[in-house]
Short mmCIF file of C-alpha atoms in Angstrom, two decimals:
data_model
loop_
_atom_site.label_atom_id
_atom_site.label_comp_id
_atom_site.label_asym_id
_atom_site.label_seq_id
_atom_site.Cartn_x
_atom_site.Cartn_y
_atom_site.Cartn_z
CA MET A 2 49.01 109.25 -60.97
CA ARG A 3 52.49 109.16 -62.46
CA ASN A 4 54.89 106.42 -61.40
CA LEU A 5 58.01 107.96 -59.85
CA TYR A 6 60.13 105.01 -58.78
CA ILE A 7 59.76 101.49 -57.43
CA VAL A 8 60.91 100.47 -53.96
CA PRO A 9 60.34 96.81 -52.98
CA LEU A 10 59.34 96.37 -49.35
CA SER A 11 58.58 93.44 -47.10
CA ALA A 12 55.00 92.81 -46.02
CA ALA A 13 55.97 93.18 -42.37
CA LEU A 14 56.75 96.85 -42.96
CA ILE A 15 53.35 97.89 -44.29
CA PHE A 16 52.02 99.20 -40.98
CA THR A 17 55.28 100.99 -40.27
CA LEU A 18 55.29 102.55 -43.73
CA THR A 19 51.70 103.70 -43.48
CA LEU A 20 52.29 105.22 -40.04
CA LEU A 21 55.42 107.01 -41.23
CA ILE A 22 53.44 108.60 -44.03
CA LEU A 23 51.21 110.27 -41.45
CA GLN A 24 53.62 110.44 -38.52
CA LEU A 25 53.60 113.70 -36.56
CA PRO A 26 56.20 115.23 -34.23
CA ALA A 27 55.67 114.28 -30.61
CA SER A 28 55.91 117.91 -29.56
CA SER A 29 53.00 118.79 -31.84
CA HIS A 30 50.95 116.00 -30.24
CA ARG A 31 51.69 117.31 -26.73
CA ARG A 32 50.88 120.91 -27.65
CA ARG A 33 47.51 119.98 -29.07
CA GLY A 34 46.62 117.44 -26.39
CA ASN A 35 45.90 120.02 -23.70
CA ALA A 36 43.95 122.20 -26.10
CA GLN A 37 41.81 119.28 -27.25
CA ARG A 38 40.95 118.33 -23.68
CA SER A 39 39.88 121.92 -23.12
CA TRP A 40 37.76 121.87 -26.27
CA ALA A 41 36.05 118.67 -25.21
CA SER A 42 35.19 120.07 -21.80
CA GLY A 43 33.94 123.38 -23.21
CA GLN A 44 36.01 125.39 -20.68
CA HIS A 45 37.30 127.96 -23.18
CA GLU A 46 35.35 130.23 -25.48
CA SER A 47 38.11 131.41 -27.88
CA LEU A 48 40.85 128.83 -28.32
CA PHE A 49 40.55 129.37 -32.07
CA ASN A 50 41.85 132.42 -33.85
CA PRO A 51 39.95 133.37 -37.04
CA ARG A 52 42.30 131.36 -39.26
CA GLN A 53 41.98 128.25 -37.09
CA ARG A 54 38.20 128.59 -37.14
CA GLU A 55 38.38 128.78 -40.94
CA LEU A 56 40.23 125.45 -41.00
CA VAL A 57 37.64 123.85 -38.71
CA ASP A 58 34.87 125.11 -40.99
CA GLU A 59 36.64 123.56 -43.98
CA MET A 60 36.92 120.26 -42.12
CA GLU A 61 33.23 120.44 -41.28
CA GLU A 62 32.29 120.98 -44.93
CA ARG A 63 34.21 117.90 -45.99
CA VAL A 64 32.67 115.70 -43.31
CA GLU A 65 29.17 116.93 -44.15
CA GLU A 66 29.79 116.23 -47.84
CA ILE A 67 30.73 112.66 -46.96
CA ILE A 68 27.58 112.24 -44.86
CA ARG A 69 25.41 113.64 -47.67
CA TYR A 70 26.82 111.08 -50.08
CA GLN A 71 26.36 108.28 -47.56
CA ASP A 72 22.74 109.25 -46.90
CA ALA A 73 21.86 109.77 -50.57
CA GLY A 74 19.33 107.29 -51.86
CA ARG A 75 18.32 106.01 -48.45
CA ARG A 76 16.26 107.21 -45.54
CA ALA A 77 18.25 109.78 -43.62
CA GLN A 78 19.80 108.45 -40.44
CA PRO A 79 19.16 110.21 -37.14
CA VAL A 80 21.71 112.89 -36.28
CA LEU A 81 24.18 111.47 -33.77
CA PHE A 82 24.82 114.74 -31.98
CA SER A 83 22.40 116.19 -29.46
CA ALA A 84 20.56 119.46 -30.02
CA PRO A 85 21.23 122.26 -30.69
CA TYR A 86 24.07 121.01 -32.94
CA GLN A 87 22.67 120.40 -36.40
CA VAL A 88 24.50 119.67 -39.63
CA GLY A 89 25.73 122.92 -41.15
CA GLU A 90 25.69 124.89 -37.90
CA PHE A 91 28.83 123.95 -36.07
CA GLY A 92 31.67 126.45 -36.04
CA ARG A 93 29.27 129.37 -36.46
CA SER A 94 27.79 130.19 -33.08
CA HIS A 95 28.95 127.65 -30.48
CA THR A 96 31.89 127.55 -28.12
CA ASP A 97 35.14 126.00 -29.28
CA GLY A 98 34.43 123.00 -27.06
CA ASP A 99 31.12 122.49 -28.85
CA VAL A 100 32.85 122.72 -32.22
CA PHE A 101 35.36 120.02 -31.36
CA SER A 102 32.71 117.70 -29.94
CA VAL A 103 30.46 118.03 -32.97
CA LEU A 104 33.32 117.50 -35.41
CA LYS A 105 34.31 114.35 -33.55
CA GLU A 106 30.76 113.01 -33.62
CA LYS A 107 30.34 113.77 -37.30
CA THR A 108 33.62 112.07 -38.11
CA ARG A 109 32.59 109.04 -36.07
CA ARG A 110 29.34 108.89 -37.98
CA ALA A 111 31.07 109.19 -41.37
CA VAL A 112 33.55 106.45 -40.51
CA GLY A 113 30.87 104.25 -38.98
CA ASN A 114 28.87 104.35 -42.21
CA LEU A 115 31.72 102.82 -44.23
CA ASN A 116 31.22 99.24 -45.33
CA ARG A 117 34.12 96.99 -44.43
CA GLY A 118 34.38 95.35 -47.83
CA THR A 119 36.09 92.03 -48.46
CA ILE A 120 39.43 92.99 -46.88
CA GLY A 121 40.37 95.15 -43.91
CA CYS A 122 43.03 95.86 -41.29
CA SER A 123 43.36 92.18 -40.37
CA ASP A 124 44.50 91.43 -43.93
CA PHE A 125 47.46 93.82 -43.85
CA GLY A 126 49.87 91.23 -42.52
CA ASN A 127 49.13 88.94 -45.47
CA ILE A 128 49.87 91.55 -48.16
CA THR A 129 53.21 90.94 -49.88
CA GLY A 130 55.37 92.67 -52.47
CA ILE A 131 54.72 96.19 -51.22
CA GLU A 132 56.03 98.81 -53.66
CA PHE A 133 55.80 102.57 -53.88
CA LEU A 134 53.99 103.57 -57.07
CA GLY A 135 53.69 107.33 -56.83
CA SER A 136 52.43 110.41 -55.02
CA GLY A 137 49.93 113.07 -55.97
CA TYR A 138 48.29 116.19 -54.61
CA THR A 139 46.62 114.37 -51.70
CA LYS A 140 47.58 110.71 -51.73
CA THR A 141 50.45 108.27 -51.84
CA VAL A 142 49.78 105.06 -53.77
CA LEU A 143 51.38 101.72 -52.96
CA LYS A 144 51.09 98.37 -54.67
CA GLY A 145 50.64 95.07 -52.84
CA THR A 146 49.60 91.48 -53.50
CA LEU A 147 46.94 89.55 -51.58
CA GLN A 148 47.31 85.91 -50.57
CA ASP A 149 45.31 84.78 -53.61
CA GLY A 150 47.68 86.61 -55.95
CA THR A 151 45.44 89.60 -56.59
CA ALA A 152 47.42 92.82 -57.05
CA ILE A 153 45.86 95.81 -55.31
CA ALA A 154 46.48 99.53 -54.89
CA LEU A 155 46.80 101.03 -51.39
CA LYS A 156 46.01 104.73 -51.00
CA VAL A 157 47.03 106.79 -47.96
CA VAL A 158 47.48 110.48 -47.24
CA ASN A 159 50.62 111.99 -48.75
CA ARG A 160 52.15 113.93 -45.84
CA GLN A 161 54.44 115.79 -48.25
CA GLY A 162 51.73 116.42 -50.82
CA GLU A 163 50.50 119.84 -51.85
CA GLU A 164 47.15 119.27 -50.13
CA VAL A 165 48.78 118.94 -46.70
CA MET A 166 51.61 121.42 -47.22
CA ARG A 167 49.28 124.15 -48.51
CA CYS A 168 47.07 123.67 -45.49
CA ILE A 169 49.99 123.84 -43.05
CA ARG A 170 51.38 126.97 -44.69
CA HIS A 171 48.00 128.68 -44.48
CA TYR A 172 46.70 127.47 -41.13
CA GLY A 173 49.76 126.27 -39.23
CA GLN A 174 47.86 123.28 -37.82
CA THR A 175 49.78 120.16 -38.80
CA ARG A 176 47.57 117.48 -37.30
CA ASP A 177 44.28 118.99 -38.44
CA CYS A 178 45.70 119.43 -41.94
CA TYR A 179 46.37 115.67 -42.03
CA LYS A 180 42.78 115.11 -40.92
CA LEU A 181 41.55 117.41 -43.68
CA ALA A 182 43.37 115.32 -46.28
CA ALA A 183 42.16 112.07 -44.69
CA TYR A 184 38.57 113.22 -45.22
CA LYS A 185 39.26 113.17 -48.97
CA ILE A 186 40.17 109.49 -48.81
CA ILE A 187 37.04 108.80 -46.75
CA LYS A 188 35.05 110.66 -49.41
CA GLU A 189 36.60 108.54 -52.14
CA ILE A 190 35.85 105.33 -50.25
CA THR A 191 32.25 106.48 -49.77
CA LEU A 192 31.84 107.22 -53.47
CA LEU A 193 33.37 103.90 -54.50
CA GLN A 194 30.87 102.15 -52.24
CA LYS A 195 27.97 104.14 -53.68
CA LEU A 196 28.94 104.03 -57.35
CA GLN A 197 29.10 100.54 -58.82
CA HIS A 198 30.07 100.37 -62.50
CA PRO A 199 32.46 98.25 -64.63
CA ASN A 200 34.41 101.39 -65.55
CA ILE A 201 35.01 102.51 -61.96
CA VAL A 202 37.81 100.78 -60.08
CA GLN A 203 36.59 98.27 -57.55
CA LEU A 204 37.03 99.01 -53.85
CA TYR A 205 38.10 95.89 -51.95
CA GLY A 206 38.03 97.42 -48.47
CA GLN A 207 39.71 99.87 -46.13
CA CYS A 208 41.61 100.03 -42.88
CA TYR A 209 40.81 102.83 -40.42
CA TYR A 210 42.67 103.09 -37.13
CA GLY A 211 43.89 105.73 -34.71
CA SER A 212 41.84 108.03 -32.49
CA LEU A 213 39.62 110.81 -33.78
CA GLU A 214 41.45 113.29 -31.56
CA ASP A 215 45.01 112.36 -32.54
CA GLY A 216 44.36 112.05 -36.23
CA PRO A 217 43.09 108.88 -37.92
CA VAL A 218 45.12 106.81 -40.36
CA ILE A 219 43.03 105.48 -43.21
CA THR A 220 44.07 103.24 -46.08
CA ALA A 221 41.87 102.50 -49.09
CA MET A 222 42.47 99.13 -50.78
CA MET A 223 41.29 98.90 -54.35
CA GLU A 224 41.70 97.42 -57.80
CA LEU A 225 45.06 98.03 -59.46
CA GLY A 226 45.32 99.10 -63.07
CA THR A 227 47.91 100.26 -65.59
CA PRO A 228 48.33 104.04 -65.95
CA VAL A 229 47.06 105.54 -69.20
CA GLU A 230 49.95 106.37 -71.55
CA MET A 231 48.73 108.08 -74.70
CA ILE A 232 51.88 107.38 -76.71
CA GLN A 233 51.47 103.66 -76.10
CA LEU A 234 47.76 103.75 -76.90
CA LEU A 235 48.43 105.47 -80.22
CA GLN A 236 50.50 102.43 -81.24
CA THR A 237 47.74 99.92 -80.52
CA PRO A 238 45.24 98.60 -83.10
CA TRP A 239 42.16 100.75 -83.72
CA GLU A 240 39.70 98.35 -82.11
CA GLU A 241 41.62 98.58 -78.81
CA ARG A 242 41.58 102.37 -78.97
CA PHE A 243 37.87 102.29 -79.78
CA ARG A 244 37.34 100.08 -76.73
CA ILE A 245 39.01 102.71 -74.53
CA CYS A 246 36.74 105.44 -75.90
CA LEU A 247 33.64 103.24 -75.57
CA SER A 248 34.57 102.48 -71.95
CA LEU A 249 34.79 106.20 -71.26
CA VAL A 250 31.41 106.91 -72.87
CA LYS A 251 29.76 104.17 -70.80
CA LEU A 252 31.32 105.64 -67.66
CA LEU A 253 30.13 109.18 -68.45
CA HIS A 254 26.65 107.90 -69.22
CA TYR A 255 26.56 106.29 -65.77
CA LEU A 256 27.90 109.43 -64.07
CA ALA A 257 25.22 111.54 -65.78
CA HIS A 258 22.50 109.28 -64.31
CA SER A 259 24.19 108.11 -61.11
CA PRO A 260 22.36 107.42 -57.82
CA LEU A 261 23.92 110.67 -56.51
CA GLY A 262 22.79 112.80 -59.44
CA SER A 263 24.82 114.12 -62.36
CA LEU A 264 28.48 113.85 -61.32
CA LEU A 265 31.23 116.13 -62.62
CA LEU A 266 34.84 114.94 -62.75
CA LEU A 267 36.56 118.13 -61.61
CA ASP A 268 40.07 116.88 -62.40
CA PHE A 269 39.48 115.27 -65.78
CA GLN A 270 42.94 114.20 -66.93
CA PRO A 271 44.24 110.94 -68.45
CA HIS A 272 46.27 110.28 -65.29
CA GLN A 273 43.00 109.97 -63.34
CA PHE A 274 42.26 106.77 -65.29
CA VAL A 275 43.79 103.30 -65.47
CA ILE A 276 43.39 100.35 -67.83
CA VAL A 277 42.28 96.98 -66.46
CA ASP A 278 42.06 94.07 -68.92
CA GLY A 279 41.66 96.49 -71.83
CA GLU A 280 38.89 98.53 -70.16
CA LEU A 281 39.32 102.15 -69.12
CA LYS A 282 38.41 102.82 -65.48
CA VAL A 283 38.41 105.99 -63.41
CA THR A 284 40.59 105.53 -60.35
CA ASP A 285 40.34 108.87 -58.52
CA LEU A 286 36.96 110.01 -57.22
CA ASP A 287 38.03 112.38 -54.48
CA ASP A 288 37.51 115.37 -56.79
CA VAL A 289 33.94 114.98 -58.02
CA SER A 290 30.93 117.22 -57.57
CA THR A 291 27.17 116.83 -57.81
CA GLU A 292 26.59 120.59 -57.89
CA GLU A 293 25.13 122.00 -61.11
CA LEU A 294 26.04 125.64 -61.75
CA SER A 295 23.31 128.01 -60.54
CA CYS A 296 22.06 130.73 -62.88
CA LYS A 297 19.53 133.49 -63.39
CA THR A 298 19.86 133.95 -67.15
CA ASP A 299 21.48 132.09 -70.04
CA SER A 300 24.41 134.49 -69.87
CA ASP A 301 25.36 132.88 -66.55
CA CYS A 302 25.80 129.50 -68.27
CA ILE A 303 29.03 129.78 -70.19
CA LEU A 304 31.01 126.56 -70.38
CA GLU A 305 34.63 127.61 -70.75
CA PHE A 306 37.58 125.63 -72.12
CA PRO A 307 41.05 126.80 -73.16
CA THR A 308 40.28 126.85 -76.90
CA ARG A 309 36.52 127.51 -77.04
CA ASN A 310 33.41 128.31 -75.02
CA PHE A 311 29.82 127.06 -75.14
CA ASN A 312 26.59 128.82 -74.21
CA LEU A 313 24.09 126.70 -72.30
CA GLN A 314 20.52 127.34 -71.22
CA CYS A 315 19.43 128.35 -67.74
CA THR A 316 16.55 126.11 -66.67
CA ALA A 317 13.44 127.16 -64.78
CA GLU A 318 15.00 125.57 -61.69
CA GLY A 319 17.87 128.05 -61.86
CA LYS A 320 20.51 125.53 -62.97
CA CYS A 321 22.65 125.48 -66.12
CA GLN A 322 21.18 122.68 -68.21
CA LYS A 323 23.27 119.48 -68.07
CA ILE A 324 26.46 121.44 -67.50
CA ASN A 325 28.17 118.58 -65.61
CA GLU A 326 27.35 116.09 -68.34
CA LYS A 327 28.52 118.42 -71.11
CA ARG A 328 31.77 119.36 -69.38
CA ASN A 329 32.60 115.67 -68.90
CA LEU A 330 31.76 114.92 -72.52
CA TYR A 331 33.84 117.72 -74.00
CA ASN A 332 36.77 116.72 -71.80
CA ALA A 333 36.42 113.17 -73.16
CA PHE A 334 36.56 114.61 -76.67
CA ARG A 335 39.64 116.78 -76.13
CA TYR A 336 41.65 114.30 -74.03
CA PHE A 337 40.67 110.96 -75.62
CA PHE A 338 38.46 110.96 -78.73
CA ILE A 339 40.55 113.38 -80.75
CA TYR A 340 43.66 111.21 -80.33
CA LEU A 341 42.33 107.66 -80.23
CA LEU A 342 39.15 107.45 -82.28
CA PRO A 343 39.71 108.38 -85.95
CA TYR A 344 43.16 107.15 -86.93
CA SER A 345 43.48 103.86 -88.88
CA ALA A 346 39.75 103.18 -88.42
CA PRO A 347 38.05 100.80 -90.89
CA TYR A 348 37.26 102.76 -94.04
CA ALA A 349 33.50 102.11 -94.00
CA LEU A 350 33.20 103.28 -90.38
CA ARG A 351 34.96 106.60 -90.89
CA PRO A 352 31.83 108.63 -91.77
CA LEU A 353 30.15 107.51 -88.54
CA LEU A 354 33.27 108.25 -86.51
CA CYS A 355 33.62 111.65 -88.18
CA GLU A 356 30.06 112.49 -87.15
CA ILE A 357 30.78 111.43 -83.56
CA MET A 358 33.89 113.59 -83.50
CA ASN A 359 32.08 116.65 -84.90
CA ALA A 360 29.00 116.21 -82.70
CA THR A 361 30.91 115.79 -79.44
CA GLY A 362 33.43 118.48 -80.37
CA ASP A 363 30.55 120.92 -80.90
CA LEU A 364 28.49 119.51 -77.99
CA ARG A 365 25.60 118.82 -80.35
CA TYR A 366 25.27 115.35 -78.83
CA GLY A 367 24.46 114.69 -75.21
CA ILE A 368 25.82 111.60 -73.51
CA ASN A 369 22.74 109.49 -74.37
CA LYS A 370 23.08 110.19 -78.10
CA THR A 371 26.84 109.71 -77.94
CA LEU A 372 26.44 106.27 -76.37
CA GLU A 373 23.90 105.31 -79.07
CA ALA A 374 26.35 106.35 -81.79
CA PHE A 375 29.18 104.35 -80.25
CA GLU A 376 26.97 101.28 -79.90
CA GLU A 377 25.99 101.56 -83.56
CA VAL A 378 29.64 101.57 -84.58
CA LEU A 379 30.30 98.58 -82.31
CA HIS A 380 27.39 96.65 -83.81
CA LEU A 381 28.61 97.24 -87.36
CA TYR A 382 32.15 96.32 -86.46
CA LYS A 383 31.33 93.13 -84.52
CA SER A 384 28.96 91.89 -87.21
CA GLY A 385 31.36 92.64 -90.06
CA LEU A 386 28.65 94.63 -91.84
CA HIS A 387 31.12 97.46 -92.33
CA SER A 388 33.34 95.32 -94.59
CA ILE A 389 33.75 96.64 -98.08
CA ASN A 390 32.04 94.63 -100.80
CA ARG A 391 34.77 93.19 -102.97
CA SER A 392 34.43 92.43 -106.65
CA ARG A 393 36.06 89.03 -106.18
CA SER A 394 37.09 86.54 -103.53
CA TRP A 395 40.85 86.38 -102.98
CA LEU A 396 40.46 83.23 -100.92
CA GLU A 397 40.35 81.10 -104.08
CA ASP A 398 43.99 82.09 -104.75
CA TYR A 399 45.15 80.26 -101.60
CA LYS A 400 45.99 76.62 -101.02
CA ILE A 401 44.88 75.25 -97.64
CA PHE A 402 47.23 72.98 -95.66
CA GLU A 403 45.49 71.42 -92.67
CA GLY A 404 47.72 69.97 -89.95
CA PHE A 405 50.60 72.33 -90.69
CA ARG A 406 52.04 75.58 -89.43
CA ILE A 407 54.73 77.96 -90.63
CA GLN A 408 58.28 77.75 -89.32
CA ASP A 409 58.55 80.00 -86.26
CA ASN A 410 61.28 82.43 -87.17
CA SER A 411 61.58 86.18 -87.49
CA ASP A 412 59.16 87.57 -90.05
CA TYR A 413 58.01 90.90 -91.41
CA LYS A 414 56.31 93.56 -89.33
CA CYS A 415 53.19 95.57 -90.09
CA TRP A 416 51.22 98.33 -88.41
CA PRO A 417 49.10 98.34 -86.36
CA SER A 418 49.97 94.87 -85.11
CA TYR A 419 49.05 93.14 -81.87
CA ASN A 420 52.68 92.00 -81.75
CA HIS A 421 55.30 94.63 -82.50
CA ARG A 422 57.74 91.97 -83.73
CA SER A 423 55.47 90.47 -86.36
CA CYS A 424 52.29 91.07 -88.36
CA LEU A 425 49.41 89.96 -86.14
CA LEU A 426 46.06 91.49 -87.12
CA SER A 427 42.40 90.94 -86.31
CA VAL A 428 40.02 89.88 -89.08
CA HIS A 429 36.34 89.09 -89.30
CA ASN A 430 36.61 86.02 -91.55
CA ARG A 431 38.83 84.11 -93.99
CA GLU A 432 37.86 86.33 -96.92
CA GLU A 433 39.15 89.42 -95.12
CA ALA A 434 42.37 87.63 -94.15
CA ALA A 435 42.97 86.64 -97.77
CA ALA A 436 42.32 90.20 -98.94
CA ILE A 437 44.79 91.60 -96.39
CA CYS A 438 47.49 89.10 -97.39
CA HIS A 439 46.92 89.96 -101.06
CA SER A 440 47.40 93.67 -100.30
CA GLN A 441 50.76 93.11 -98.59
CA LYS A 442 53.61 92.25 -100.95
CA GLN A 443 55.60 90.49 -98.23
CA CYS A 444 52.72 88.21 -97.25
CA GLN A 445 52.88 84.69 -98.67
CA SER A 446 50.75 82.85 -96.11
CA PHE A 447 48.60 83.34 -93.03
CA ILE A 448 47.48 81.30 -90.03
CA PHE A 449 44.44 81.71 -87.77
CA THR A 450 45.64 81.68 -84.16
CA ARG A 451 43.58 80.37 -81.26
CA GLN A 452 43.15 83.88 -79.89
CA ALA A 453 40.32 86.34 -80.43
CA THR A 454 39.97 90.06 -79.76
CA TRP A 455 37.35 91.58 -77.46
CA PRO A 456 34.70 92.03 -80.23
CA GLY A 457 35.12 88.35 -81.16
CA TRP A 458 37.35 88.79 -84.20
CA TYR A 459 40.09 86.32 -85.08
CA LEU A 460 43.77 87.08 -84.59
CA VAL A 461 45.66 86.08 -87.74
CA SER A 462 49.41 85.82 -88.22
CA PHE A 463 50.54 86.98 -91.67
CA ARG A 464 53.85 85.49 -92.80
CA SER A 465 56.39 85.85 -95.59
CA SER A 466 57.68 82.31 -94.95
CA THR A 467 56.42 79.27 -96.83
CA GLU A 468 58.25 76.60 -94.82
CA LEU A 469 55.68 74.12 -93.51
CA ILE A 470 55.97 72.16 -90.25
CA LEU A 471 53.61 69.44 -89.07
CA ASP A 472 51.10 70.64 -86.45
CA ILE A 473 47.74 68.88 -86.11
CA ASN A 474 46.22 71.94 -84.39
CA SER A 475 47.04 74.43 -87.13
CA THR A 476 45.99 75.28 -90.70
CA VAL A 477 48.04 77.30 -93.19
CA TYR A 478 46.62 79.38 -96.05
CA MET A 479 49.36 79.83 -98.68
CA LYS A 480 49.29 81.84 -101.88
CA SER A 481 49.13 79.55 -104.91
CA SER A 482 51.81 81.67 -106.59
CA SER A 483 54.16 81.00 -103.66
CA LEU A 484 53.46 77.28 -103.91
CA ARG A 485 54.27 77.26 -107.66
CA ALA A 486 57.54 79.01 -106.99
CA LEU A 487 58.56 76.22 -104.62
CA MET A 488 57.94 73.50 -107.20
#
């Protein structure tokens, strides 16, 4: 979700802000109050016109989807509504009073199944530093800070979003349109409770208040990440870009074998992901589906994308074979792999990366094979086995000064560097550092920092300076030719 602007707010205003986001005109509340009391009593048979009934059916479908996800993987809970109202029936053959009563009971059941999490409504007053981050189709996202310093994201219904406004334009039912959007947040909370994976944002808790009749207000409180910005990622070292792609592959492998079945990310876009401590995580799960496309013949199983199509097989069960998995994988290729994976990769790894690119771009690999290929690349990279065999060791051309460091002043830049103001690169060992310094004309010395990258490689500072300063915690490797020039 794109950041629009930042508005600092006091913690005391969080309830007011959340209520304003979903606030409805008092006249609308009064108009619907009498009708709802009539629905509940069952006194009227036709309070709904066909369009209103269509909205109620849409609300029912969303609530039932939530309940299906909540019941998946466990013994089905008894239906909370008395016969003859069964899931999937309401809105079809009962009075309008029956419809309202069943919807209310189903919503109560869906909300009652939510786990509280580690934080809830009672924690709102302790959240500080509230800021507006952005708005999307359904939700508004805020940022806040817990008492322990943890930054979190707060998601609520966006009353001016396209989800709500489209509904109001079509159905003319303001309050029920807010409810319809709120069901999406409840769905997302349900999925975040069901799906536990390092590359899915963590749900900390939720706050649900307000009556079922008047329209509930629900806030999801979850892990906060940094939005994905491709231009910035393209300027990062290759191993960081590889980490992003590996994170995505691990996520898609989990989604293909999730407790809910094979999950499809319907809105697969970079803005649906965030980065947390270098790991890519999906942050929006309100638009996912477990449905595999039904088919009768292979001709029904065409996987379409803007630039090419793929023909899949129709299984004996009447489903297009692994269509959710393959759509996710090709989207990963066209939105992430093609930009982040091949450029500035270690020379010896390029054939393997080229094969990954070709195989995923042609959908020759499934997600299992893709994950195996990525793990092979990671193994070679972490172990240093990909390093090119050199005819000689350049390390012997360097003089080692223990207990010294180089004068901290402005120095030359290189790309891709972990610091855009200097030349800070990751290396596997001293031999590789010496070879890199030898290949750069400006480099006269290098120092191993105390930092390491995520695969365990050393971060090394390459310098053009030869001015030594005492430092018992540092060691300088200086070119012998530079040392002779100083004498």
